[in-house]
Coordinates of C-alpha atoms and ligand atoms in Angstrom, one line a residue:
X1 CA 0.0 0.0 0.0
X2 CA 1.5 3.2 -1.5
X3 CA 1.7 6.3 1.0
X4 CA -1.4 9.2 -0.3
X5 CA 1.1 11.4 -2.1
X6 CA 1.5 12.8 -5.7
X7 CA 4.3 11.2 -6.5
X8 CA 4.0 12.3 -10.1
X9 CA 5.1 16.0 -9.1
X10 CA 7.2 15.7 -6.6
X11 CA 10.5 17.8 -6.7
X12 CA 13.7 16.8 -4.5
X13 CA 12.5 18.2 -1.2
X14 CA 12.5 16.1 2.3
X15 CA 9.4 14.5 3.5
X16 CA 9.7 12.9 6.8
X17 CA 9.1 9.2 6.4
X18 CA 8.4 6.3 9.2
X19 CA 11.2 5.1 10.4
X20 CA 15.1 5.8 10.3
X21 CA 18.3 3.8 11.4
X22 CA 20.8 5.2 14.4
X23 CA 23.6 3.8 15.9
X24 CA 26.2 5.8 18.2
X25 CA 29.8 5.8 19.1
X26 CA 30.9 6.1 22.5
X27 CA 33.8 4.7 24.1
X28 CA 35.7 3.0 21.0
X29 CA 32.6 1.2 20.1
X30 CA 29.8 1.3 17.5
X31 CA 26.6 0.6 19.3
X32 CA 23.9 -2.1 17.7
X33 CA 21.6 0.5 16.1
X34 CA 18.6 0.7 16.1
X35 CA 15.1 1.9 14.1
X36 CA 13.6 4.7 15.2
X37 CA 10.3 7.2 14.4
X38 CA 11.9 9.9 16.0
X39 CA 13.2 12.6 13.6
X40 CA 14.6 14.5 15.5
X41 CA 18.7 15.0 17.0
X42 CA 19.7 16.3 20.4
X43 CA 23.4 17.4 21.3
X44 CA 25.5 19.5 22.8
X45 CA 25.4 23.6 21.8
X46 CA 29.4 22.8 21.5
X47 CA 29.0 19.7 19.5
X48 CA 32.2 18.8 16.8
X49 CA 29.7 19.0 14.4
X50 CA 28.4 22.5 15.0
X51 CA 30.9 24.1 15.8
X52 CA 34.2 22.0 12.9
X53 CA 31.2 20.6 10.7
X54 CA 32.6 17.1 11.4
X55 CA 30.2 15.5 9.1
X56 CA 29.9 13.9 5.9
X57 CA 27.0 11.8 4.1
X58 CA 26.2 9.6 1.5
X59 CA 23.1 9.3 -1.2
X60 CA 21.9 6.4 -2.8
X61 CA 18.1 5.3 -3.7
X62 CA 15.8 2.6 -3.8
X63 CA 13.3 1.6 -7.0
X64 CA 10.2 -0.5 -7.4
X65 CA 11.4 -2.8 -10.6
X66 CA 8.7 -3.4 -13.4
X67 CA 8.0 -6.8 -11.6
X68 CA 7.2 -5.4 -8.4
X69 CA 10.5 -5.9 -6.3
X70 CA 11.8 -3.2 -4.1
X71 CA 15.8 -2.7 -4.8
X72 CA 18.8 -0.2 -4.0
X73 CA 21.5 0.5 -6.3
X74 CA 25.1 -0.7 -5.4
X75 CA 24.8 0.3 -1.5
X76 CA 28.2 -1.5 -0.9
X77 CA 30.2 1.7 -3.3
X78 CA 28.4 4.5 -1.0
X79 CA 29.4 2.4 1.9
X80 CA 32.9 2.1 1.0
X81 CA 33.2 6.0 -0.3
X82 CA 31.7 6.5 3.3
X83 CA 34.3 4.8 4.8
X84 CA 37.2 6.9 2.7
X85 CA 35.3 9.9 3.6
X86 CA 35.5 9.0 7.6
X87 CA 38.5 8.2 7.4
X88 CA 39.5 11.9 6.1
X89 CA 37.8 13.5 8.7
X90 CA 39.1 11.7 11.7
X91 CA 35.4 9.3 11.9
X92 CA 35.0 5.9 12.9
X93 CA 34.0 4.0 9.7
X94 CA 31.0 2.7 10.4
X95 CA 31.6 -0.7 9.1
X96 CA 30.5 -1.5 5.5
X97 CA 28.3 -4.2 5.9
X98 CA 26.5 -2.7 8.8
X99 CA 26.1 0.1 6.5
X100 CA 24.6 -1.8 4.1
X101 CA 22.5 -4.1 6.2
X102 CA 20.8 -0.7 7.9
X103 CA 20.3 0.5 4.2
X104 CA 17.9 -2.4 3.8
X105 CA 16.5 -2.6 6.9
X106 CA 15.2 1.6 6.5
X107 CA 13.8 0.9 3.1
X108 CA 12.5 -2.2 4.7
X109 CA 10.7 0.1 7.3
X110 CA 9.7 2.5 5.4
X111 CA 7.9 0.6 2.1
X112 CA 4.8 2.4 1.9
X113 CA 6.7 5.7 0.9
X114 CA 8.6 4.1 -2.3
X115 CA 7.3 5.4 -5.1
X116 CA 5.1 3.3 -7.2
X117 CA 7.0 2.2 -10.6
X118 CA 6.9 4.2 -13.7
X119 CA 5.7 7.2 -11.3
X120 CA 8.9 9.0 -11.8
X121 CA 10.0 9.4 -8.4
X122 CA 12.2 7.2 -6.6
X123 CA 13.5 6.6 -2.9
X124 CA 16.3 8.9 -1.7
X125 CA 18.5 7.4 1.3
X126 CA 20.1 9.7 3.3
X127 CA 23.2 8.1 5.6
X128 CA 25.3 10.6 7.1
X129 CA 27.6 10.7 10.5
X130 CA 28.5 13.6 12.4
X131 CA 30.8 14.4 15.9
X132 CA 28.1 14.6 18.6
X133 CA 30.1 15.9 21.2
X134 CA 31.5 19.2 22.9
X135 CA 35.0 20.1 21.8
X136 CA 36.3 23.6 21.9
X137 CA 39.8 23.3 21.0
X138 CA 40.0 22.1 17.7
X139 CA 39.9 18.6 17.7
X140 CA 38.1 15.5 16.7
X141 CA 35.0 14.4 18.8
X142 CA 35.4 11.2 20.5
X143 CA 31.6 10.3 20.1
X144 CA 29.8 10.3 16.7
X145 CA 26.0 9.4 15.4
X146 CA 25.3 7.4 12.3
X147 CA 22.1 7.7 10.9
X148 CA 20.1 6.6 7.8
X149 CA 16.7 8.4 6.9
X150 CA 14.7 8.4 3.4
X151 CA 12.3 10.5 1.7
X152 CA 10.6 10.0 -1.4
X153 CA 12.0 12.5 -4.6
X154 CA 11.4 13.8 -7.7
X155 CA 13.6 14.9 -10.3
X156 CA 16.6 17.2 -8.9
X157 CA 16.5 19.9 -11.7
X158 CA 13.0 21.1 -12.2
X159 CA 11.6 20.5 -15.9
X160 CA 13.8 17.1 -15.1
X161 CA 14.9 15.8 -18.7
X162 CA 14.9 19.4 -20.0
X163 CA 18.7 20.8 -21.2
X164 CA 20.0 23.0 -18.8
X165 CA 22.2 26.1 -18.7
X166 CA 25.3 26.2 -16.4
X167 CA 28.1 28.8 -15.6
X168 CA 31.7 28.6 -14.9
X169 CA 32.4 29.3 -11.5
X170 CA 34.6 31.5 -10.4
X171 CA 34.7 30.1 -6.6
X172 CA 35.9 26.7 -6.5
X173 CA 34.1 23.7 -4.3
X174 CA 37.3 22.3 -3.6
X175 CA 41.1 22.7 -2.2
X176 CA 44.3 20.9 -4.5
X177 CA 44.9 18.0 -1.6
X178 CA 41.7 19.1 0.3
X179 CA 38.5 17.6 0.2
X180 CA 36.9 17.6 -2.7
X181 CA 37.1 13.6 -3.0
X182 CA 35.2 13.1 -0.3
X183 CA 31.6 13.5 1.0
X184 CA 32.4 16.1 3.4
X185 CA 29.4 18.2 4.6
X186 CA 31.9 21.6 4.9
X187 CA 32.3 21.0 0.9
X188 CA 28.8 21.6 0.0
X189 CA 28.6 24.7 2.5
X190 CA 31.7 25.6 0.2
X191 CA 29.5 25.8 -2.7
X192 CA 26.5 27.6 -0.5
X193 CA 27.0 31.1 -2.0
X194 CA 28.3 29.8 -5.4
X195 CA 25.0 28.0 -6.3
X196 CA 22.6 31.4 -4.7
X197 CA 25.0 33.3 -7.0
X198 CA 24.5 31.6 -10.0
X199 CA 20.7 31.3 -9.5
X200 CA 20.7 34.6 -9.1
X201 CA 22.3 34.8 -12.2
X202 CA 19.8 32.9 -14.0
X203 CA 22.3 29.4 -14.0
X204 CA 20.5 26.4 -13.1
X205 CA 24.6 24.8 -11.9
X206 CA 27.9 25.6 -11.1
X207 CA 30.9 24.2 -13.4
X208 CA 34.1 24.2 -11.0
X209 CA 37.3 24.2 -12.4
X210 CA 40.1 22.7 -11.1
X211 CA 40.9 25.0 -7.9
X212 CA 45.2 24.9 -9.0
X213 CA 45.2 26.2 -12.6
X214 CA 41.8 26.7 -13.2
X215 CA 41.7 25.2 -17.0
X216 CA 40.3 21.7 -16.4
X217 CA 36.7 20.6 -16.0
X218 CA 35.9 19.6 -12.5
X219 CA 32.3 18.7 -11.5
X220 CA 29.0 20.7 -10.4
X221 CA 28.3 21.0 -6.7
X222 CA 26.5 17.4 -7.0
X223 CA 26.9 16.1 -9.8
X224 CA 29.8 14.4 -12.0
X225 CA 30.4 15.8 -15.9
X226 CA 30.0 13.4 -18.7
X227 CA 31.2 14.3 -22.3
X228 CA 30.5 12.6 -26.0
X229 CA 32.7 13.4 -28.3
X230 CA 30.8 14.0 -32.1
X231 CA 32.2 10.3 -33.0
X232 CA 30.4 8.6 -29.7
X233 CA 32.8 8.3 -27.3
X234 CA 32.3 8.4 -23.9
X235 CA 34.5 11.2 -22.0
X236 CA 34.6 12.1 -18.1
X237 CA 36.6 13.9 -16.1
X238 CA 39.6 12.5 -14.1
X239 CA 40.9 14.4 -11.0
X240 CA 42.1 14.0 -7.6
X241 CA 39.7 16.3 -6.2
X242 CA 36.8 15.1 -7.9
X243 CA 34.0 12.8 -5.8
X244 CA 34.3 9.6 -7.1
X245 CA 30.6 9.3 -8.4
X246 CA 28.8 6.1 -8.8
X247 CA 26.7 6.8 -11.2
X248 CA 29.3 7.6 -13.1
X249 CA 31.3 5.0 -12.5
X250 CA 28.6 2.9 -13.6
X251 CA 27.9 4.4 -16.7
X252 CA 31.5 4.1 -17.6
X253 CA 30.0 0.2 -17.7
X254 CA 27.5 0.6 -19.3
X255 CA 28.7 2.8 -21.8
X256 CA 30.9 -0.4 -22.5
X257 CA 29.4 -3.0 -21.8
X258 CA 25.8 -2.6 -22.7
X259 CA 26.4 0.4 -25.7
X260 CA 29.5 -0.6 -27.0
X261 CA 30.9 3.0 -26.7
X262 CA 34.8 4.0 -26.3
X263 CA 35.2 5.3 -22.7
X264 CA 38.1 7.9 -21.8
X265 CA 38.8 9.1 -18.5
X266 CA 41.1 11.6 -18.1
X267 CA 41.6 15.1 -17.6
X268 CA 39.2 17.3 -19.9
X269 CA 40.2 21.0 -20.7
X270 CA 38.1 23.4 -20.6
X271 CA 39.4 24.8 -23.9
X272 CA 38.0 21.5 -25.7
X273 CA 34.4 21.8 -24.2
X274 CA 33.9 23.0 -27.7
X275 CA 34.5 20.2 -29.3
X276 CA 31.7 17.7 -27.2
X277 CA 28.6 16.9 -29.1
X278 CA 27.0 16.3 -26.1
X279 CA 27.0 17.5 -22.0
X280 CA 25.3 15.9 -19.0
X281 CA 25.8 16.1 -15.4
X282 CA 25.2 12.7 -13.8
X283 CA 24.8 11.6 -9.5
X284 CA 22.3 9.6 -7.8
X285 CA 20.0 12.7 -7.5
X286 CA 20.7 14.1 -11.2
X287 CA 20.5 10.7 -12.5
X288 CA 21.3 12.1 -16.2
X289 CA 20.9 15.8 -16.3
X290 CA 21.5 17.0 -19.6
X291 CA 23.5 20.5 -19.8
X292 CA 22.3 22.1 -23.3
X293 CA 24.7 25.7 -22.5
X294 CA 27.8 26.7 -20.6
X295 CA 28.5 29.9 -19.7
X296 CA 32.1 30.9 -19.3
X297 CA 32.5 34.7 -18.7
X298 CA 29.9 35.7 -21.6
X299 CA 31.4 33.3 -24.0
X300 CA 28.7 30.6 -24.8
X301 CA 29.9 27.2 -25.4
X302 CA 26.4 25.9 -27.1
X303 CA 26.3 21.9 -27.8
X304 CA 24.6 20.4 -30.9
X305 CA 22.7 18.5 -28.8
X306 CA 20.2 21.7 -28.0
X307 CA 18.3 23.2 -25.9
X308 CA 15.2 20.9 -26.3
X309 CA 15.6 17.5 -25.4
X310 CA 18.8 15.3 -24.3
X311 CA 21.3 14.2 -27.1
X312 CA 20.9 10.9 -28.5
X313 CA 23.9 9.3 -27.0
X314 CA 23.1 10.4 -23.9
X315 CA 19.4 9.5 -24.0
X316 CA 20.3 5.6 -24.8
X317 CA 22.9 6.2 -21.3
X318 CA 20.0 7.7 -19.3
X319 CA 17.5 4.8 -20.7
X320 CA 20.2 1.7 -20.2
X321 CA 21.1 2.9 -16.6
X322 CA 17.0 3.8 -15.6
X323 CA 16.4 0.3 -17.3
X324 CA 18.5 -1.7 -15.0
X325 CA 18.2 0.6 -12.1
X326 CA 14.2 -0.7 -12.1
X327 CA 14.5 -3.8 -13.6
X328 CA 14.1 -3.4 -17.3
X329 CA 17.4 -4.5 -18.1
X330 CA 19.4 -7.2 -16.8
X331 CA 21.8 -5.4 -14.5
X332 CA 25.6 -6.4 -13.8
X333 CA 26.2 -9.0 -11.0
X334 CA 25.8 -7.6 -7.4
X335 CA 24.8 -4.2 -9.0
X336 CA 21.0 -4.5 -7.5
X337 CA 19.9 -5.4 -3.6
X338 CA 16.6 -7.0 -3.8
X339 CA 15.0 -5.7 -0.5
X340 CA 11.1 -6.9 -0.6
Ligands
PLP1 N1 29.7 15.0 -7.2 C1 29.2 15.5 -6.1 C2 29.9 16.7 -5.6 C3 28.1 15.0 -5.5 O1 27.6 15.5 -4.3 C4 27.5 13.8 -6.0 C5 26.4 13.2 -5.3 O2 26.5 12.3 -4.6 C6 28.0 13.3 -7.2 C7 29.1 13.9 -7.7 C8 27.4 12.1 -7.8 O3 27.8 10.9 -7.1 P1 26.9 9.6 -7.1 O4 26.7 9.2 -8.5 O5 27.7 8.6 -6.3 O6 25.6 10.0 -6.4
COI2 C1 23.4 12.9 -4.5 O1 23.2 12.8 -5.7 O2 23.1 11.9 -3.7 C2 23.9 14.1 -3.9 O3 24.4 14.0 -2.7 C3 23.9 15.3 -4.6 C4 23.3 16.5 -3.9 C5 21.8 16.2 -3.5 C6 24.1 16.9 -2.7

């Protein structure tokens, strides 16, 4: 029994949903976790978190398949990139198959709110961890809280499939040997002003550049860049403080596997943009959002793929990776969690 919500024009907002996962550390020691209805933290005014934004978080979602299943896509990457990104911020890792079993166990809890199949919408899963408690000097806190809520979403970018129109940033998101490989809350706070200043602008996303030199393609403030060249090629981005996204990652397989396209990842030059047929940005929440105009200081960098619709290369990514995200298509091995 589906929740009574519209699911058809939902946008990528948080509704609070049944039940969500907690577990603490205290003392050394993960505790066992548990489910909970209550939505709400408590901590200390001095808390690591408040006052060093010792936090990071993760994003993943689950689908109802065209036979009625409920799955999640590849929890076990977002558990591991979890674990890198603790480990850079001085966090327990909260071990990965924990992670993953309280992954299944919220979607688990929480059935009734994922969105019926072909609606559009899908379930978001929010796992994050954060420093719970008082430090003034700065250091590490000694206790942390994991937790795992959902909430049912809609596309990210409204008029979802629709080309967008970017900028090139003039702030960066991320440090040369900082942080920007990681899920680290303080990176997104980064991009805080950015993003209001290019919507301000009339820019739907921030392209960063590389923060040292400031002539290669980075990423937006959540999403990964994907290129096709005019022959079909596959190109993304390839930098050390870039957030190793999964979705990308994946369609670097599917592109191969399942289309038969070259893949390249390597650096990309923002002098060559030029030359791409084709532009989307691509994350869990994005899924494939197609970019139809950059922006770099007046100059306009238009693709031939338009303004209207999603280029044709990228259209047969978006439709191979939604098909075996809910079922359609017969996904890689360990790729989907069956859950219910
Ligand atoms: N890059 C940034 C900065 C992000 O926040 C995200 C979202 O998670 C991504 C890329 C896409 O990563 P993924 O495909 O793992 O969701
Ligand atoms: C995601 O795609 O999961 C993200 O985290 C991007 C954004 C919502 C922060």
């Amino acid at each position: 029994m589906s929740k009574d919500i519209d699911w058809g024009s939902l946008g990528f907002g948080y509704i609070q949903t049944d039940k969500r996962f907690v577990a603490n550390y205290k003392d050394g020691a993960w505790d066992a976790g548990t489910l909970t209805g209550d939505a709400t933290v408590t901590m200390s005014e001095c808390a690591c978190v408040l006052q060093y934004a010792q936090t990071c978080f993760e994003g993943l979602k689950a689908y109802r398949t065209e036979d009625g299943r409920v799955v999640c896509f590849r929890p076990d990457l977002n558990a591991a990139r979890m674990a890198d990104s603790c480990r850079r911020l001085e966090m327990p890792v909260f071990p990965e198959e924990r992670f993953v079993q309280a992954v299944h166990e919220v979607v688990a809890a929480n059935l009734d709110f994922v969105p019926p199949y072909g609606s559009g919408a899908t379930l978001y899963l929010r796992p994050f961890m954060f420093g719970s408690n008082a430090v003034i000097g700065v250091k590490p806190a000694t206790e942390f809280q994991f937790r795992i809520f959902c909430t049912p979403v809609g596309p990210y970018f409204k008029g979802g499939a629709k080309p967008i129109t970017i900028r090139v940033s003039d702030f960066d998101r991320a440090a040369p040997h900082g942080t920007g490989h990681i899920k680290a809350g303080l990176n997104y706070a980064m991009s805080l002003h950015a993003i209001m200043d290019a919507h301000r602008q009339g820019f739907a996303e921030n392209m960063y550049l590389d923060p040292a030199t400031r002539s290669k393609v980075e990423e937006t403030g959540g999403a990964n860049f994907i290129f096709i060249t005019k022959d079909g090629k596959l190109v993304t981005p390839k930098s050390n403080s870039i957030l190793p996204s999964i979705t990308r990652r994946s369609l670097m397989v599917v592109a191969e596997r399942y289309l038969g396209m070259p893949v390249e990842h390597r650096e990309v030059l923002l002098s060559e943009l030029g030359d791409f047929a084709e532009c989307g940005l691509c994350g869990t929440a994005a899924v494939i959002s197609p970019v139809g105009k950059v922006v770099d200081h007046g100059r306009e960098i238009c693709f031939p793929s338009g303004m209207e619709q999603m280029g044709s290369y990228t259209q047969k990514l978006y439709d191979t990776l939604t098909g075996i995200q809910m079922g359609r298509i017969p996904a890689p091995e360990g790729w989907l969690h069956t859950i219910a």
